Short mmCIF file of C-alpha atoms in Angstrom, two decimals:
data_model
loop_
_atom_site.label_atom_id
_atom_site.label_comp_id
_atom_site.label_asym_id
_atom_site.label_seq_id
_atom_site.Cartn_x
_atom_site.Cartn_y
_atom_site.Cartn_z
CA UNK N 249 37.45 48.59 23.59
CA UNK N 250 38.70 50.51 26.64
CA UNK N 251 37.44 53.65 28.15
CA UNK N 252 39.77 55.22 30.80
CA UNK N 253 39.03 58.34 33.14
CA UNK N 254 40.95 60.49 35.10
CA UNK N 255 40.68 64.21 36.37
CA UNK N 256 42.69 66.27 33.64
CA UNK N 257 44.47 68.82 36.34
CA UNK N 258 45.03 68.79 39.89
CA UNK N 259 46.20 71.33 42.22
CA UNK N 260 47.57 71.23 45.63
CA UNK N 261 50.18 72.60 48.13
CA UNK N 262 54.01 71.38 48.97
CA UNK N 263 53.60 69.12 52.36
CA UNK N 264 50.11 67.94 51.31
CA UNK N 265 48.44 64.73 50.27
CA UNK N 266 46.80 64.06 46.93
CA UNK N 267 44.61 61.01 45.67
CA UNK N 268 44.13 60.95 41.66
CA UNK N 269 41.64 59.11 40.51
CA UNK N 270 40.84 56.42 37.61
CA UNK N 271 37.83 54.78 36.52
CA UNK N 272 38.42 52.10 33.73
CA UNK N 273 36.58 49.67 31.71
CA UNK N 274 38.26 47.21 29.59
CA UNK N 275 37.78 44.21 27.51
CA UNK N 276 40.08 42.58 29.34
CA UNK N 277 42.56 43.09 32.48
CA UNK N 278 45.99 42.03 33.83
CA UNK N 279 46.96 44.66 36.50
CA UNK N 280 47.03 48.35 36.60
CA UNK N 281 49.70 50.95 36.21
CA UNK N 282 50.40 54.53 37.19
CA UNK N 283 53.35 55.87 35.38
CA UNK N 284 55.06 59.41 35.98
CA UNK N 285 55.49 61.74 33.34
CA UNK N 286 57.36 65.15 33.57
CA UNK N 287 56.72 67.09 31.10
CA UNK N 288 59.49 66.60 28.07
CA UNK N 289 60.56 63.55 29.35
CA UNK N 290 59.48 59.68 28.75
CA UNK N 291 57.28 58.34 31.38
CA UNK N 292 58.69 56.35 34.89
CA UNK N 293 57.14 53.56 36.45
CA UNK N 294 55.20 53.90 39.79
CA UNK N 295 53.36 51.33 40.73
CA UNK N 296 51.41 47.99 39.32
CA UNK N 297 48.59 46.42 41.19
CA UNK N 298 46.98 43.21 40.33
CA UNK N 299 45.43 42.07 43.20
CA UNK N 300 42.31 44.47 44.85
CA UNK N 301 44.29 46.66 47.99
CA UNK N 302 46.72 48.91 48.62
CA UNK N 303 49.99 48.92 47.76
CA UNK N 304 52.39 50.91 49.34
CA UNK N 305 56.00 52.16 48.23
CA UNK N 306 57.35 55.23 50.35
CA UNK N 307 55.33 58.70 49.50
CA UNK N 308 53.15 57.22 47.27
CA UNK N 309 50.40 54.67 47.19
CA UNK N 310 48.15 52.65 44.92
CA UNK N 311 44.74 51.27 45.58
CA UNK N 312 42.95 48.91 43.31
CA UNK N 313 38.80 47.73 43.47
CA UNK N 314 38.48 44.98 40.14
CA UNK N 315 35.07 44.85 40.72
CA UNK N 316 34.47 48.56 40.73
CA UNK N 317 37.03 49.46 38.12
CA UNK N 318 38.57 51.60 40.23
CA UNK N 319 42.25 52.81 41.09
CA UNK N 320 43.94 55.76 42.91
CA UNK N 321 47.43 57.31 43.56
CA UNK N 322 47.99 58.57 46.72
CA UNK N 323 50.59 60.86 47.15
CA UNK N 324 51.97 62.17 50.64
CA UNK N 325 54.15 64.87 51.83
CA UNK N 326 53.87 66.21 48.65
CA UNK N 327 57.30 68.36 47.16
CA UNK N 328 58.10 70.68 44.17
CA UNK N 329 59.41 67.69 42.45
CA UNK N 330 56.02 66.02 42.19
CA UNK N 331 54.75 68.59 39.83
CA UNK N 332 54.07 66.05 36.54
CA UNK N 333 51.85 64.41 34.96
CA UNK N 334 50.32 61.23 36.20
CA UNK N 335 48.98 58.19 34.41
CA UNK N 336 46.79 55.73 34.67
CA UNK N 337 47.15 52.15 32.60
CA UNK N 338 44.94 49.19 32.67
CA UNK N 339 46.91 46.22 31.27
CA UNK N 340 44.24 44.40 29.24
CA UNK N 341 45.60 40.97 28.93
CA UNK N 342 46.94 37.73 30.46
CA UNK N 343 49.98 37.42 28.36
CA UNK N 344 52.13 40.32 28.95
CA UNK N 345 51.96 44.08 30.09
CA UNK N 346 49.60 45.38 27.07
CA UNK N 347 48.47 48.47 28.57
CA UNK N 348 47.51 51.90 27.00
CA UNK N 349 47.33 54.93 28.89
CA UNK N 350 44.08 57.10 30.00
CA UNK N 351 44.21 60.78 29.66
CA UNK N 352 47.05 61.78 32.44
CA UNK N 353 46.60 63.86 35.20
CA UNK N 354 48.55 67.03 35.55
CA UNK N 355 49.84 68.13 38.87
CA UNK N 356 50.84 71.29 39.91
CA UNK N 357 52.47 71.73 43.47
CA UNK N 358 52.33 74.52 44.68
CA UNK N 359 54.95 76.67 47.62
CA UNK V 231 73.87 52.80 31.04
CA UNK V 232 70.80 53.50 28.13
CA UNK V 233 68.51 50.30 27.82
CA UNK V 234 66.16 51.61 25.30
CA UNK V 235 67.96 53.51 23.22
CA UNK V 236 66.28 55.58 20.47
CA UNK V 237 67.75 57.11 17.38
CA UNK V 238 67.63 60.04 16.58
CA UNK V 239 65.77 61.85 19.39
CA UNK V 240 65.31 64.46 16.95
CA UNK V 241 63.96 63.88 13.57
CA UNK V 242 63.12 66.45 10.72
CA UNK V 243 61.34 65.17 7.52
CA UNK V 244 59.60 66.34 4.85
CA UNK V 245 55.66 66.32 3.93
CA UNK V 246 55.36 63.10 2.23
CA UNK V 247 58.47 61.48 2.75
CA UNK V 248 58.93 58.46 3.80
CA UNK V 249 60.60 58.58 7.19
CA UNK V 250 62.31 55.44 9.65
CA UNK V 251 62.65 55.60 13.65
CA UNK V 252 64.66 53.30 15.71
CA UNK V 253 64.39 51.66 18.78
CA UNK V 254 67.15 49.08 20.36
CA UNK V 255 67.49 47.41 23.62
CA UNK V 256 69.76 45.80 26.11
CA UNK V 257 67.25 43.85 28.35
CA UNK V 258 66.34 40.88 25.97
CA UNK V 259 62.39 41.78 26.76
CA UNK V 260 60.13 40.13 25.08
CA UNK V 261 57.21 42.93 24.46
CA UNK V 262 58.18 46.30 22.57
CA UNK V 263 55.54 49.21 21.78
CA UNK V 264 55.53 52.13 20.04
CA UNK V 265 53.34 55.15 21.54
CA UNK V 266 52.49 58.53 19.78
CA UNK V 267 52.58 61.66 22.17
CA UNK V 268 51.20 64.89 21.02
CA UNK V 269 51.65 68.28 22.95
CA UNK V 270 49.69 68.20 26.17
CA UNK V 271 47.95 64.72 25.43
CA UNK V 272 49.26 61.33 26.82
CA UNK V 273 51.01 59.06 24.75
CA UNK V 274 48.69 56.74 22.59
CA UNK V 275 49.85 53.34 21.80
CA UNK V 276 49.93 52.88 18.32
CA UNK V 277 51.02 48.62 18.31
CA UNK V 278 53.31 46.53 19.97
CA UNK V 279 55.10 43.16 19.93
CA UNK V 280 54.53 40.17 21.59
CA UNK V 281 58.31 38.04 20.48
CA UNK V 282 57.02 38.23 16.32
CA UNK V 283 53.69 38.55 16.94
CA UNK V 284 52.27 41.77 15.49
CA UNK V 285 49.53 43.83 17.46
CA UNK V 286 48.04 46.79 15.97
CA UNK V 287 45.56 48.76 17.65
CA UNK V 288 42.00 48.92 16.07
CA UNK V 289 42.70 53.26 15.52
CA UNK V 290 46.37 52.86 14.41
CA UNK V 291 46.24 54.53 10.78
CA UNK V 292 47.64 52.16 7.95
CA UNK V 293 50.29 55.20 7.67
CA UNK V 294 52.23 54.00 10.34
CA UNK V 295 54.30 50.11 10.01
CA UNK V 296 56.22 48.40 12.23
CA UNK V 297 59.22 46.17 11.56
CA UNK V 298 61.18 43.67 14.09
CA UNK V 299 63.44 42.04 12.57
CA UNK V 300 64.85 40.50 16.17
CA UNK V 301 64.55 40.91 19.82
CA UNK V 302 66.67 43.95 19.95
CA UNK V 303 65.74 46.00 17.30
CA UNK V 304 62.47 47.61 16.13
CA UNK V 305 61.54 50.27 13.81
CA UNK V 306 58.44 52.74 13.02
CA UNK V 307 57.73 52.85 9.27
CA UNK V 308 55.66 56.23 8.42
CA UNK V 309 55.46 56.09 5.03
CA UNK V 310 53.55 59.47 3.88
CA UNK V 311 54.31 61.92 7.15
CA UNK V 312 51.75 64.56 7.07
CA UNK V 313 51.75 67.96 9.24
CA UNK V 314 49.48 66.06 11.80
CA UNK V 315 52.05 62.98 12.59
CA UNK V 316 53.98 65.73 14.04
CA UNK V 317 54.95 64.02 17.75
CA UNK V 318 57.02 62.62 20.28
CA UNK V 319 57.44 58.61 19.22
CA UNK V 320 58.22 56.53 22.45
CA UNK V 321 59.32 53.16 22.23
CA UNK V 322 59.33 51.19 25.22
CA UNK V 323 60.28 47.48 26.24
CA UNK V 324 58.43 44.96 28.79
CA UNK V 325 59.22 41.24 29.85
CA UNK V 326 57.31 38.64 31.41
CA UNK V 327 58.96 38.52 34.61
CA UNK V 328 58.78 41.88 35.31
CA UNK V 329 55.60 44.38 35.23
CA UNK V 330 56.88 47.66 34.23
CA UNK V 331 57.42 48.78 30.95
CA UNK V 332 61.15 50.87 29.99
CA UNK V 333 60.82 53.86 28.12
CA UNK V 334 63.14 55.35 25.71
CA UNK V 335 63.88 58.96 26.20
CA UNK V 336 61.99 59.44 22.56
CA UNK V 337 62.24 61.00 19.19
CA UNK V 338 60.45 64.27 18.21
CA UNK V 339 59.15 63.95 14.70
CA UNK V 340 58.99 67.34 13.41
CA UNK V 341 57.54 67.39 9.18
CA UNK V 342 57.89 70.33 7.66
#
């Protein structure tokens, strides 16, 4: 089975930096997504790590500990735009991308 | 251009009544899944494909099927809809090559 946690709501202010949070366990584990999800629309790839570090692409950044079962998004300079929700996905196995998604984290960003 | 492409994005059946969603795609990927997404809750993968192979997840009610008859194509059987199976269906698409998965835009199940 799979247990996934993240915070359900986040606040913070346009300009700022945010870090959401994951904690996973899984019976097994290929990588880790975060995927972008405005609300009505499908969700938008972010980021996929599969080795422990960070990885970083522009205003946002993932982190991954294995051992820990651990992730974070870090998102800088933080605008209007980034107001969505944001999910977490542990890929569980070696063949592909099977991946389900933990709760989501909804960010509002505030003027 | 569309590379997962689902039809119709917005479905009305009845209570009990057999129903059909479609999902295509242009990017010859190997892995296609079907996730449920209720109102304020993230989307909840009901099975997926692996080329033929069949995966259903352990919670996925015998309700919902899945057919693919090729690598393009595949469809989400509900064969009795009841009020709860009310949703957003997303289909989305994954290869080997690549990590991400490719979302269609979605079709909003409404049974009345």
């Amino acid at each position: 089975g799979q247990n996934i946690d993240q915070p359900t709501e986040m606040t913070a202010t346009e300009g700022a930096i945010v870090q959401i949070n994951c904690t996973y366990q899984t019976s097994g584990f290929n990588g880790l997504f975060w995927y972008q999800q405005h609300a009505g629309e499908a969700p938008t790839f972010l980021s996929y790590n599969v080795l422990d570090g960070l990885e970083e692409k522009g205003r946002f950044s993932s982190f991954l500990s294995r051992s820990k079962g651990y992730s974070y998004l870090l998102l800088k300079e933080l605008q209007m735009k980034d107001s969505a929700s944001y999910l977490c996905a542990p890929a569980r196995d070696n063949y592909g991308q099977n991946f389900v998604f933990g709760p989501g984290t909804r960010l509002s960003v505030l003027p | 251009d569309a590379m997962v492409i689902q039809n119709p994005r917005y479905q009305v059946t009845q209570f009990g009544k057999p129903v059909t969603l479609s999902c295509s795609q242009t990017l010859n990927h190997n892995v296609m899944y079907w996730y449920q997404q209720k109102s304020s809750q993230a989307p909840k993968l009901l099975f997926h494909y692996y080329d033929k192979d069949f995966n259903n997840e352990a919670d996925t009610p015998d309700n919902f099927q899945s057919r693919r008859p090729n690598t393009s194509f595949c469809f989400l059987d509900i064969r009795s809809p009841g009020l709860g199976d009310a949703a957003m269906y997303l289909c989305a698409t994954s290869g080997s090559l690549v990590p991400e998965a490719f979302f269609g835009q979605g079709t909003r199940l409404t049974v009345v």
